[in-house]
Structure formats: C-alpha cells, structure tokens
CSV table of C-alpha atoms and ligand atoms in Angstrom, one decimal:
chain,number,residue,atom,x,y,z
A,1,MET,CA,-167.5,99.2,-78.2
A,2,THR,CA,-170.3,101.7,-77.6
A,3,ASN,CA,-173.8,101.0,-78.8
A,4,THR,CA,-173.4,103.8,-81.4
A,5,MET,CA,-170.3,102.2,-82.7
A,6,LYS,CA,-172.0,98.8,-82.9
A,7,SER,CA,-174.9,100.2,-84.9
A,8,LEU,CA,-172.5,102.0,-87.2
A,9,LEU,CA,-170.6,98.8,-87.8
A,10,ALA,CA,-173.8,96.9,-88.4
A,11,LEU,CA,-174.9,99.6,-90.9
A,12,CYS,CA,-171.6,99.4,-92.7
A,13,LEU,CA,-171.8,95.6,-92.9
A,14,PHE,CA,-175.3,95.9,-94.2
A,15,CYS,CA,-174.2,98.4,-96.9
A,16,GLY,CA,-171.4,96.1,-97.9
A,17,ALA,CA,-173.8,93.2,-98.4
A,18,GLY,CA,-176.3,95.4,-100.2
A,19,ALA,CA,-173.6,96.5,-102.7
A,20,VAL,CA,-173.4,93.0,-104.2
A,21,SER,CA,-176.5,93.3,-106.5
A,22,THR,CA,-179.8,94.6,-105.4
A,23,ALA,CA,-182.2,96.5,-107.6
A,24,GLU,CA,-181.3,99.7,-105.8
A,25,THR,CA,-177.5,99.5,-106.2
A,26,PRO,CA,-176.6,98.6,-109.8
A,27,VAL,CA,-173.0,97.5,-110.2
A,28,ARG,CA,-170.6,98.7,-112.9
A,29,HIS,CA,-169.0,95.6,-114.4
A,30,THR,CA,-165.4,95.6,-115.7
A,31,SER,CA,-165.0,91.9,-116.5
A,32,PHE,CA,-166.9,88.7,-117.5
A,33,LYS,CA,-167.7,86.3,-114.7
A,34,PRO,CA,-169.1,83.1,-116.3
A,35,GLY,CA,-171.8,81.4,-114.4
A,36,GLU,CA,-172.4,84.2,-111.9
A,37,ILE,CA,-175.4,86.5,-111.5
A,38,TRP,CA,-175.0,89.2,-114.2
A,39,THR,CA,-176.9,92.4,-113.3
A,40,ASP,CA,-178.3,94.9,-115.7
A,41,ASN,CA,-178.4,98.7,-115.3
A,42,ASN,CA,-181.2,98.2,-112.7
A,43,GLY,CA,-179.2,95.7,-110.7
A,44,VAL,CA,-181.5,92.9,-111.9
A,45,HIS,CA,-180.1,89.5,-113.3
A,46,ILE,CA,-180.1,89.8,-117.1
A,47,ASN,CA,-183.1,87.8,-118.5
A,48,ALA,CA,-182.1,86.9,-122.1
A,49,HIS,CA,-181.6,83.2,-122.3
A,50,GLY,CA,-180.8,81.2,-125.4
A,51,GLY,CA,-179.8,84.5,-126.8
A,52,GLY,CA,-177.9,86.1,-129.6
A,53,ILE,CA,-176.4,89.5,-130.3
A,54,LEU,CA,-176.8,92.1,-133.0
A,55,TYR,CA,-174.2,94.9,-133.4
A,56,ASP,CA,-175.8,98.0,-134.9
A,57,LYS,CA,-174.3,101.5,-135.2
A,58,GLY,CA,-171.9,101.3,-132.3
A,59,THR,CA,-174.2,99.4,-129.9
A,60,TYR,CA,-174.6,95.7,-129.1
A,61,TYR,CA,-178.1,94.4,-128.7
A,62,TRP,CA,-178.6,91.2,-126.7
A,63,TYR,CA,-181.9,89.4,-127.4
A,64,GLY,CA,-183.0,86.3,-125.5
A,65,GLU,CA,-185.8,84.3,-123.9
A,66,HIS,CA,-187.4,86.2,-121.0
A,67,LYS,CA,-187.9,83.4,-118.4
A,68,VAL,CA,-189.9,83.6,-115.2
A,69,GLU,CA,-189.7,81.7,-111.9
A,70,GLY,CA,-190.2,77.9,-111.7
A,71,ASP,CA,-190.3,75.3,-114.4
A,72,ALA,CA,-193.3,77.0,-116.1
A,73,GLY,CA,-190.7,79.7,-116.7
A,74,ASN,CA,-189.4,77.7,-119.6
A,75,ARG,CA,-192.6,78.5,-121.6
A,76,ALA,CA,-193.0,82.0,-123.0
A,77,GLN,CA,-195.0,84.0,-120.5
A,78,VAL,CA,-193.6,87.4,-121.6
A,79,GLY,CA,-191.6,87.3,-124.9
A,80,VAL,CA,-188.1,88.2,-126.1
A,81,HIS,CA,-186.1,90.5,-123.9
A,82,CYS,CA,-183.7,93.1,-125.3
A,83,TYR,CA,-180.7,94.7,-123.7
A,84,SER,CA,-178.2,97.2,-125.1
A,85,SER,CA,-174.5,97.8,-124.4
A,86,ARG,CA,-171.5,99.6,-125.8
A,87,ASP,CA,-168.8,97.7,-123.8
A,88,LEU,CA,-170.3,94.1,-123.5
A,89,TYR,CA,-170.0,94.2,-119.7
A,90,ASN,CA,-172.8,96.6,-118.8
A,91,TRP,CA,-176.2,96.1,-120.2
A,92,LYS,CA,-179.2,98.4,-120.2
A,93,ASP,CA,-182.7,96.9,-120.1
A,94,GLU,CA,-184.5,97.9,-123.3
A,95,GLY,CA,-187.7,95.9,-122.4
A,96,ILE,CA,-189.6,93.3,-124.3
A,97,ALA,CA,-188.8,93.5,-128.0
A,98,LEU,CA,-191.3,90.8,-129.1
A,99,LYS,CA,-194.3,90.3,-126.8
A,100,VAL,CA,-196.3,87.0,-126.7
A,101,VAL,CA,-200.0,87.4,-127.4
A,102,GLU,CA,-202.4,87.4,-124.5
A,103,GLY,CA,-206.1,86.6,-124.7
A,104,ASP,CA,-205.9,84.5,-127.9
A,105,ASN,CA,-204.7,81.0,-127.3
A,106,SER,CA,-204.9,80.1,-131.0
A,107,HIS,CA,-202.3,82.7,-131.9
A,108,PRO,CA,-199.0,81.1,-133.0
A,109,ILE,CA,-197.2,83.1,-130.3
A,110,ALA,CA,-199.9,82.9,-127.6
A,111,LYS,CA,-198.7,83.3,-124.1
A,112,GLY,CA,-197.6,79.8,-122.9
A,113,CYS,CA,-196.1,78.8,-126.2
A,114,ILE,CA,-192.4,77.8,-126.3
A,115,LEU,CA,-190.4,80.5,-128.0
A,116,GLU,CA,-186.7,79.8,-127.9
A,117,ARG,CA,-183.3,80.9,-129.2
A,118,PRO,CA,-184.3,84.3,-130.8
A,119,LYS,CA,-181.7,85.8,-133.2
A,120,VAL,CA,-181.9,89.2,-134.8
A,121,VAL,CA,-180.2,90.5,-137.9
A,122,TYR,CA,-180.4,93.7,-139.8
A,123,ASN,CA,-181.5,93.8,-143.4
A,124,LYS,CA,-179.8,96.6,-145.3
A,125,LYS,CA,-182.2,96.5,-148.3
A,126,THR,CA,-185.4,96.8,-146.3
A,127,LYS,CA,-183.8,98.6,-143.4
A,128,LYS,CA,-185.6,96.2,-141.1
A,129,TYR,CA,-184.5,94.2,-138.1
A,130,VAL,CA,-185.5,90.6,-138.6
A,131,MET,CA,-185.9,88.2,-135.7
A,132,TRP,CA,-186.1,84.4,-136.2
A,133,PHE,CA,-186.9,82.0,-133.4
A,134,HIS,CA,-187.8,78.5,-132.6
A,135,LEU,CA,-191.5,78.2,-131.9
A,136,GLU,CA,-193.6,75.4,-130.4
A,137,LEU,CA,-197.3,76.1,-130.4
A,138,ARG,CA,-199.0,76.4,-127.0
A,139,GLY,CA,-200.0,73.1,-125.5
A,140,LYS,CA,-198.3,70.9,-128.0
A,141,GLY,CA,-195.0,70.2,-126.3
A,142,TYR,CA,-192.1,70.1,-128.8
A,143,GLY,CA,-194.2,68.6,-131.6
A,144,SER,CA,-194.7,71.6,-133.8
A,145,ALA,CA,-191.0,72.3,-134.5
A,146,TYR,CA,-191.6,75.6,-136.2
A,147,ALA,CA,-189.4,78.5,-137.2
A,148,GLY,CA,-191.0,81.9,-136.5
A,149,VAL,CA,-190.1,85.4,-137.9
A,150,ALA,CA,-190.9,88.9,-136.8
A,151,THR,CA,-189.6,92.3,-138.0
A,152,ALA,CA,-189.1,95.8,-136.5
A,153,THR,CA,-188.0,99.2,-137.7
A,154,LYS,CA,-185.8,99.8,-134.5
A,155,PRO,CA,-183.4,97.3,-132.9
A,156,THR,CA,-185.3,97.5,-129.6
A,157,GLY,CA,-188.6,96.8,-131.3
A,158,PRO,CA,-191.5,96.5,-131.0
A,159,PHE,CA,-191.2,93.5,-133.3
A,160,THR,CA,-194.3,92.5,-135.3
A,161,PHE,CA,-194.9,88.8,-135.7
A,162,LEU,CA,-195.0,87.8,-139.4
A,163,LYS,CA,-195.5,84.0,-139.5
A,164,ALA,CA,-194.3,80.6,-138.3
A,165,GLY,CA,-194.2,77.1,-139.7
A,166,ARG,CA,-192.2,74.2,-140.9
A,167,VAL,CA,-189.4,74.9,-143.4
A,168,ASN,CA,-189.0,74.3,-147.1
A,169,PRO,CA,-191.9,71.9,-147.8
A,170,GLY,CA,-191.5,69.9,-151.0
A,171,LYS,CA,-187.9,70.9,-151.5
A,172,TRP,CA,-184.9,68.6,-151.9
A,173,PRO,CA,-181.6,69.5,-150.3
A,174,LEU,CA,-178.8,70.6,-152.7
A,175,ASN,CA,-176.5,67.9,-151.3
A,176,MET,CA,-178.8,64.9,-151.5
A,177,ASP,CA,-177.9,62.3,-154.0
A,178,LYS,CA,-180.1,62.8,-157.1
A,179,LYS,CA,-181.2,59.2,-157.0
A,180,ASP,CA,-182.5,59.7,-153.5
A,181,GLN,CA,-184.6,62.7,-154.5
A,182,THR,CA,-187.8,60.8,-154.8
A,183,MET,CA,-190.5,59.7,-152.3
A,184,LYS,CA,-190.8,56.4,-154.1
A,185,THR,CA,-188.0,54.9,-152.1
A,186,PHE,CA,-189.3,56.1,-148.7
A,187,LYS,CA,-189.6,53.2,-146.3
A,188,GLY,CA,-191.2,55.0,-143.3
A,189,VAL,CA,-189.5,55.5,-140.0
A,190,PRO,CA,-190.4,54.4,-136.5
A,191,GLY,CA,-190.9,56.9,-133.7
A,192,LEU,CA,-187.5,57.9,-132.1
A,193,THR,CA,-187.0,57.0,-128.5
A,194,SER,CA,-183.3,57.9,-128.2
A,195,SER,CA,-180.8,60.3,-129.6
A,196,ALA,CA,-179.6,57.8,-132.2
A,197,LEU,CA,-181.1,56.6,-135.4
A,198,PRO,CA,-182.6,53.1,-134.9
A,199,GLU,CA,-180.8,50.2,-136.6
A,200,GLY,CA,-181.4,50.2,-140.3
A,201,VAL,CA,-183.0,53.6,-140.5
A,202,ARG,CA,-181.4,55.8,-143.2
A,203,SER,CA,-181.1,59.4,-142.3
A,204,GLU,CA,-182.4,60.3,-145.8
A,205,ASP,CA,-185.7,58.6,-144.7
A,206,MET,CA,-185.8,60.8,-141.6
A,207,PHE,CA,-185.7,63.7,-144.1
A,208,LYS,CA,-188.4,62.3,-146.4
A,209,LYS,CA,-190.8,61.8,-143.4
A,210,ASP,CA,-191.4,65.5,-143.4
A,211,PHE,CA,-190.8,66.2,-147.1
A,212,GLU,CA,-194.4,67.2,-147.9
A,213,LYS,CA,-195.4,69.1,-144.7
A,214,GLY,CA,-192.0,70.8,-144.3
A,215,GLN,CA,-188.9,70.1,-142.3
A,216,MET,CA,-188.8,70.3,-138.5
A,217,SER,CA,-186.9,73.3,-137.2
A,218,ARG,CA,-185.9,73.5,-133.5
A,219,ASP,CA,-182.7,74.9,-132.0
A,220,MET,CA,-181.5,77.5,-134.4
A,221,THR,CA,-179.3,80.4,-135.3
A,222,ILE,CA,-179.0,82.9,-138.1
A,223,PHE,CA,-175.8,83.8,-139.9
A,224,VAL,CA,-175.2,86.7,-142.3
A,225,ASP,CA,-172.3,86.2,-144.6
A,226,ASP,CA,-169.9,88.9,-145.9
A,227,ASP,CA,-171.9,89.0,-149.2
A,228,GLY,CA,-175.1,89.9,-147.3
A,229,LYS,CA,-176.7,86.5,-147.7
A,230,ALA,CA,-178.4,85.1,-144.6
A,231,TYR,CA,-178.7,81.5,-143.5
A,232,HIS,CA,-181.0,79.8,-141.1
A,233,ILE,CA,-179.2,77.0,-139.3
A,234,TYR,CA,-181.5,74.6,-137.4
A,235,SER,CA,-181.8,71.2,-135.8
A,236,SER,CA,-184.1,69.2,-138.1
A,237,GLU,CA,-185.4,65.7,-138.7
A,238,GLU,CA,-186.2,65.0,-134.9
A,239,ASN,CA,-182.9,66.8,-134.2
A,240,SER,CA,-180.9,64.1,-135.9
A,241,THR,CA,-179.6,66.3,-138.7
A,242,THR,CA,-178.7,70.0,-139.0
A,243,HIS,CA,-180.0,72.0,-142.0
A,244,ILE,CA,-178.4,75.2,-143.4
A,245,ALA,CA,-181.0,77.0,-145.4
A,246,GLU,CA,-180.6,80.2,-147.4
A,247,LEU,CA,-183.0,83.1,-146.7
A,248,THR,CA,-184.5,85.4,-149.3
A,249,PRO,CA,-182.8,88.9,-149.8
A,250,ASP,CA,-185.2,90.4,-147.2
A,251,TYR,CA,-184.3,87.6,-144.7
A,252,THR,CA,-188.0,86.8,-144.0
A,253,GLU,CA,-188.4,83.6,-146.1
A,254,HIS,CA,-186.5,80.5,-147.2
A,255,THR,CA,-185.4,80.4,-150.8
A,256,GLY,CA,-185.7,76.6,-151.0
A,257,LYS,CA,-182.0,76.2,-151.3
A,258,PHE,CA,-180.5,74.2,-148.3
A,259,VAL,CA,-178.1,71.5,-147.3
A,260,ARG,CA,-178.3,68.8,-144.7
A,261,VAL,CA,-175.2,68.5,-142.6
A,262,PHE,CA,-173.9,66.2,-139.9
A,263,PRO,CA,-176.6,63.6,-140.8
A,264,GLY,CA,-177.6,61.4,-137.9
A,265,ARG,CA,-175.3,63.2,-135.4
A,266,PHE,CA,-178.1,64.7,-133.2
A,267,MET,CA,-176.8,68.2,-132.6
A,268,GLU,CA,-178.6,71.1,-130.9
A,269,ALA,CA,-177.8,74.7,-130.0
A,270,PRO,CA,-176.0,75.5,-133.3
A,271,ALA,CA,-173.7,78.6,-133.4
A,272,ILE,CA,-171.5,79.7,-136.3
A,273,PHE,CA,-168.8,82.2,-137.2
A,274,LYS,CA,-166.4,83.0,-140.0
A,275,HIS,CA,-162.7,83.4,-139.5
A,276,LYS,CA,-160.0,83.9,-142.2
A,277,GLY,CA,-162.4,82.8,-144.9
A,278,LYS,CA,-163.4,79.5,-143.2
A,279,TYR,CA,-166.7,78.7,-141.4
A,280,TYR,CA,-166.7,77.4,-137.9
A,281,PHE,CA,-169.5,75.7,-136.1
A,282,ILE,CA,-170.1,74.8,-132.4
A,283,ALA,CA,-173.1,72.9,-131.2
A,284,SER,CA,-174.1,70.5,-128.4
A,285,GLY,CA,-175.4,66.9,-128.3
A,286,CYS,CA,-179.1,66.3,-127.5
A,287,THR,CA,-179.7,65.9,-123.8
A,288,GLY,CA,-182.4,68.5,-123.2
A,289,TRP,CA,-181.5,71.0,-120.5
A,290,ALA,CA,-178.7,68.8,-119.1
A,291,PRO,CA,-175.2,69.7,-120.4
A,292,ASN,CA,-173.2,67.4,-122.6
A,293,ALA,CA,-169.9,67.6,-124.6
A,294,ALA,CA,-169.8,70.3,-127.3
A,295,ARG,CA,-169.1,69.6,-130.9
A,296,SER,CA,-167.2,71.6,-133.4
A,297,ALA,CA,-166.7,71.6,-137.2
A,298,VAL,CA,-165.0,73.6,-140.0
A,299,ALA,CA,-165.9,74.2,-143.7
A,300,PRO,CA,-164.4,76.1,-146.6
A,301,ARG,CA,-167.9,77.2,-147.7
A,302,ILE,CA,-171.1,77.5,-145.7
A,303,ALA,CA,-172.7,74.8,-147.7
A,304,GLY,CA,-169.9,72.5,-146.8
A,305,PRO,CA,-168.3,70.0,-146.9
A,306,TRP,CA,-168.2,70.3,-143.1
A,307,THR,CA,-165.5,68.4,-141.3
A,308,GLU,CA,-166.2,67.6,-137.7
A,309,LEU,CA,-163.5,68.5,-135.2
A,310,LYS,CA,-163.0,67.6,-131.6
A,311,ASN,CA,-164.9,68.7,-128.5
A,312,PRO,CA,-163.6,72.4,-128.4
A,313,CYS,CA,-163.6,72.4,-124.5
A,314,VAL,CA,-160.5,71.5,-122.7
A,315,GLY,CA,-159.7,71.0,-119.0
A,316,PRO,CA,-162.0,70.1,-116.1
A,317,LYS,CA,-165.7,69.7,-117.0
A,318,ALA,CA,-164.8,69.8,-120.7
A,319,GLY,CA,-167.1,66.7,-121.1
A,320,SER,CA,-170.1,68.8,-120.1
A,321,THR,CA,-169.2,72.2,-121.7
A,322,PHE,CA,-168.4,73.4,-118.2
A,323,GLY,CA,-172.1,73.0,-117.4
A,324,GLY,CA,-173.3,75.1,-120.4
A,325,GLN,CA,-174.8,74.9,-123.8
A,326,SER,CA,-173.9,77.0,-126.8
A,327,THR,CA,-176.2,79.7,-128.1
A,328,TYR,CA,-174.2,82.2,-130.1
A,329,ILE,CA,-170.7,83.2,-131.2
A,330,LEU,CA,-170.1,86.9,-131.1
A,331,PRO,CA,-167.4,88.6,-133.3
A,332,VAL,CA,-165.9,91.4,-131.1
A,333,GLN,CA,-166.0,94.7,-132.9
A,334,GLY,CA,-162.7,96.4,-133.4
A,335,LYS,CA,-160.8,93.2,-132.6
A,336,PRO,CA,-160.6,91.2,-135.9
A,337,GLY,CA,-160.3,87.5,-135.3
A,338,LYS,CA,-161.6,87.7,-131.8
A,339,PHE,CA,-164.8,85.9,-130.9
A,340,ILE,CA,-166.8,85.2,-127.8
A,341,PHE,CA,-168.5,81.8,-127.2
A,342,MET,CA,-171.8,82.5,-125.6
A,343,ALA,CA,-173.6,79.7,-123.7
A,344,ASP,CA,-176.4,79.2,-121.2
A,345,ILE,CA,-176.2,77.3,-117.9
A,346,TRP,CA,-179.8,76.3,-117.7
A,347,ARG,CA,-181.7,76.1,-114.4
A,348,PRO,CA,-184.8,74.3,-115.7
A,349,GLN,CA,-186.4,74.0,-112.2
A,350,ASN,CA,-186.2,77.8,-111.8
A,351,ALA,CA,-185.8,79.0,-115.3
A,352,ILE,CA,-185.2,82.7,-114.4
A,353,ASP,CA,-182.0,81.8,-112.5
A,354,GLY,CA,-180.3,80.4,-115.7
A,355,ARG,CA,-176.8,81.8,-116.0
A,356,TYR,CA,-174.6,82.9,-118.8
A,357,MET,CA,-171.2,81.6,-119.7
A,358,TRP,CA,-169.2,83.7,-122.1
A,359,LEU,CA,-165.7,82.5,-122.9
A,360,PRO,CA,-163.0,83.7,-125.4
A,361,ILE,CA,-162.5,81.5,-128.5
A,362,GLN,CA,-159.0,80.3,-129.0
A,363,PHE,CA,-157.6,78.4,-132.0
A,364,ASP,CA,-155.2,75.6,-132.2
A,365,GLY,CA,-154.7,75.4,-136.0
A,366,ASP,CA,-158.3,74.8,-137.2
A,367,GLN,CA,-159.4,73.4,-133.9
A,368,ILE,CA,-161.5,75.8,-131.8
A,369,LYS,CA,-160.4,75.8,-128.1
A,370,LEU,CA,-162.5,76.8,-125.1
A,371,GLU,CA,-161.1,77.0,-121.6
A,372,TRP,CA,-163.0,77.7,-118.4
A,373,LYS,CA,-162.3,81.1,-116.8
A,374,ASP,CA,-163.7,82.3,-113.5
A,375,GLU,CA,-163.2,85.9,-114.7
A,376,TRP,CA,-161.7,87.5,-117.8
A,377,LYS,CA,-161.6,90.8,-119.7
A,378,LEU,CA,-161.7,91.7,-123.4
A,379,GLU,CA,-158.0,92.8,-123.1
A,380,ASP,CA,-157.1,89.2,-122.3
A,381,MET,CA,-158.2,88.1,-125.8
B,1,LIG,C1,-182.4,71.9,-125.2
B,1,LIG,C2,-182.5,73.0,-126.2
B,1,LIG,C3,-183.2,74.2,-125.5
B,1,LIG,C4,-184.5,73.7,-125.1
B,1,LIG,C5,-184.4,72.4,-124.2
B,1,LIG,C6,-185.7,71.8,-123.8
B,1,LIG,O1,-181.6,70.8,-125.7
B,1,LIG,O2,-181.2,73.4,-126.6
B,1,LIG,O3,-183.2,75.3,-126.3
B,1,LIG,O4,-185.3,73.4,-126.2
B,1,LIG,O5,-183.6,71.4,-124.9
B,1,LIG,O6,-185.6,70.6,-123.2
C-alpha cells in the first residue's frame, strides 16, 4: 500500500469513528436504544434527567434536570432543560426553560439547590404552561421536601418561579378515617433510619407529624385527567406514603383535597397514566440512586381504591428495573392505548452521563408488562 493510500484509509477510519456522535456530526435517529448515549440536534447527549413530556400543538417537549459533571452535578447548577421533537427520536435543544438563581443564595431556587423531576402541563383556562418540581433548598440536603411551581407563556419558557413549600398544611386526607382526623391521638414518631416503618409506628402518625407545617413532597409527577383536573402525585411522609393531591383550576395551587395511597410502602419515582378508563401507576422502591424492583398498581378512579400489582418488569434484570428508575409514562400521540415507560439510568458519580431507558408498555390483563429491548421502534408497539 502506498503512503497516500495509507493516509486515505486512516482518514476514512477517522471519519467512521467521528460519525458515532460528536458535536460536529449530529446523527439522525430512527429507533430507541435504551441505555445508550442519546444525542440531540447538536450531537450532544440529551441532558434532561428525571424528566417528563408535554405534547403541545404537534410537538413533544421533554423537560428534565440539567446535570453537570461529577457528583456535584446532582445539585441544580443550571436549571430545567427543554428539548422539542416531532418524532420522539430526534430532539432539538431548546435551552434552559427554568434557570436557577445566581447571586442570591437565599432564593428558593438558588444555584446549588436540589431541583428534581420537573413536569410541565398546559392550562387551557389561563393559557399558561405550568411546571411543578421537587425542590430542596440549597445547603439543606433532602430535609426541605418542597414542591415548587413556575409558569410560562411558551412551552420553551422562560418559566417564572412562583413559589415552593410543603403541601396542604392543616388538611386531612379524604380517605383518612374520621376518628383519626385529630391531633389528639398523635403519639409522635422516631426518626426513620430505614425504608420501613419502625415496629409499632402507625402510618397515620407519620402523616400527623407534618399536619401543621404541611406534608413533605419529594419524588413527584403531575397528571391531567380527561376532565381537565390536574393532580400532583408525590412521595410524602419521609417517602413512606404516596399522596395524590388535586390542583386548583389554574394548576398552580393545591385545593386541599387529597388521598394517601400505598401507606407504609415507601415508593419513589411515581408515574401514572390512564388506559380504557382505568388509572395505572408505576413507581420504584426507596434506594436512592441505586435501582430496585419497580412497583405497579391499578385503580378505577384516581382517588382509588388502588390495588397493587406485580413488578411490571419481566426477564433478566427485572429485579432492578433493568438498572433504571421510572420518571414518566408517555401516551403516544395518534396511537391510542400505546404508552412509553420512561426511566433514568442514574450515574450519580458523573451525573451528566445518566442514561435514558424508554420501553414500550405492554399489558397482560390489568398487569403492566415491561421487557428489556436493546433497540425498538414506534412501529413495534
Ligand atoms: C432517588 C430519587 C431521585 C433522587 C435520588 C437522590 O430515589 O428518585 O429523584 O432524589 O433518590 O438520592
């Protein structure tokens, strides 16, 4: 081989390697590849973790936590990133929809706070886009357990922060026994050291612990029902019990009406969808960034009663949700009855490298079924 041929060959090999995914050579995607690097229109790995999707006027908008390198990347250094797509495979970077506040460390969404699992819904009455998220105030670990809300007039933002705090102070759940709706019987609860209620601790007392100051709100999602009512679904009571709380008609406040579900079951990462008039729920257990077995449940009404089903995952690695944790369930437009389970494969040591795991939802009667796929297309659903 002549030297010229050798250099040409080297050049071709170099081009081939470069085509995988560099910022200069964006790739057109035609399938989902769970767990792999997923590049945007600039050839950069999508940065929208713990995310959710809004479908608005023919376009999907993906909102999620913008992470940065290292473990400090798990704290909000930038804000909520937004991407748009018409085909669900190819995503255009729309920039930061909600920015953290720099230069004022006392601001609720000061840079360095923990801002997780943002979800955006559109309110037809106010014509506003409403974003809810889990917020932990800067420097306070996971002790604040706040829900935050911001609004915008365009799906891509900029979103304006409205407020954040605990949820429904001084309100009793609709499904708590009337005789329990009094603080007189509150016995106090010890600090929790594990993902189980200590011997003899009633889950009702876990609720009463925060009755006056408002309920804890951590991992969360928002669900808008067919009648336009929106619900905030969040891990509460030290993550031991999930709450489903109704939002006001403008979606920016809680009405005070809510139910406690799966008491003492310690679930995180709630995701919900409606199919053939029934409500379905997928969540995880509580092991932080480490994966665990997913949970699933079904109910005839959003307020319950909820019946827990089996681990929806089947096959190898079903016991660890294939390494992922739920974040959202996306109804596919134009394909009634078709839903995508969206999950995160966290990389807590280098947060920005977290991966996405989207899998088609299958049904076996009422039981939701999720199977691992290396690669799949919407036509396969
Ligand atoms: C997970 C939760 C994540 C994040 C993490 C922190 O269980 O789902 O959103 O809060 O814990 O350890």
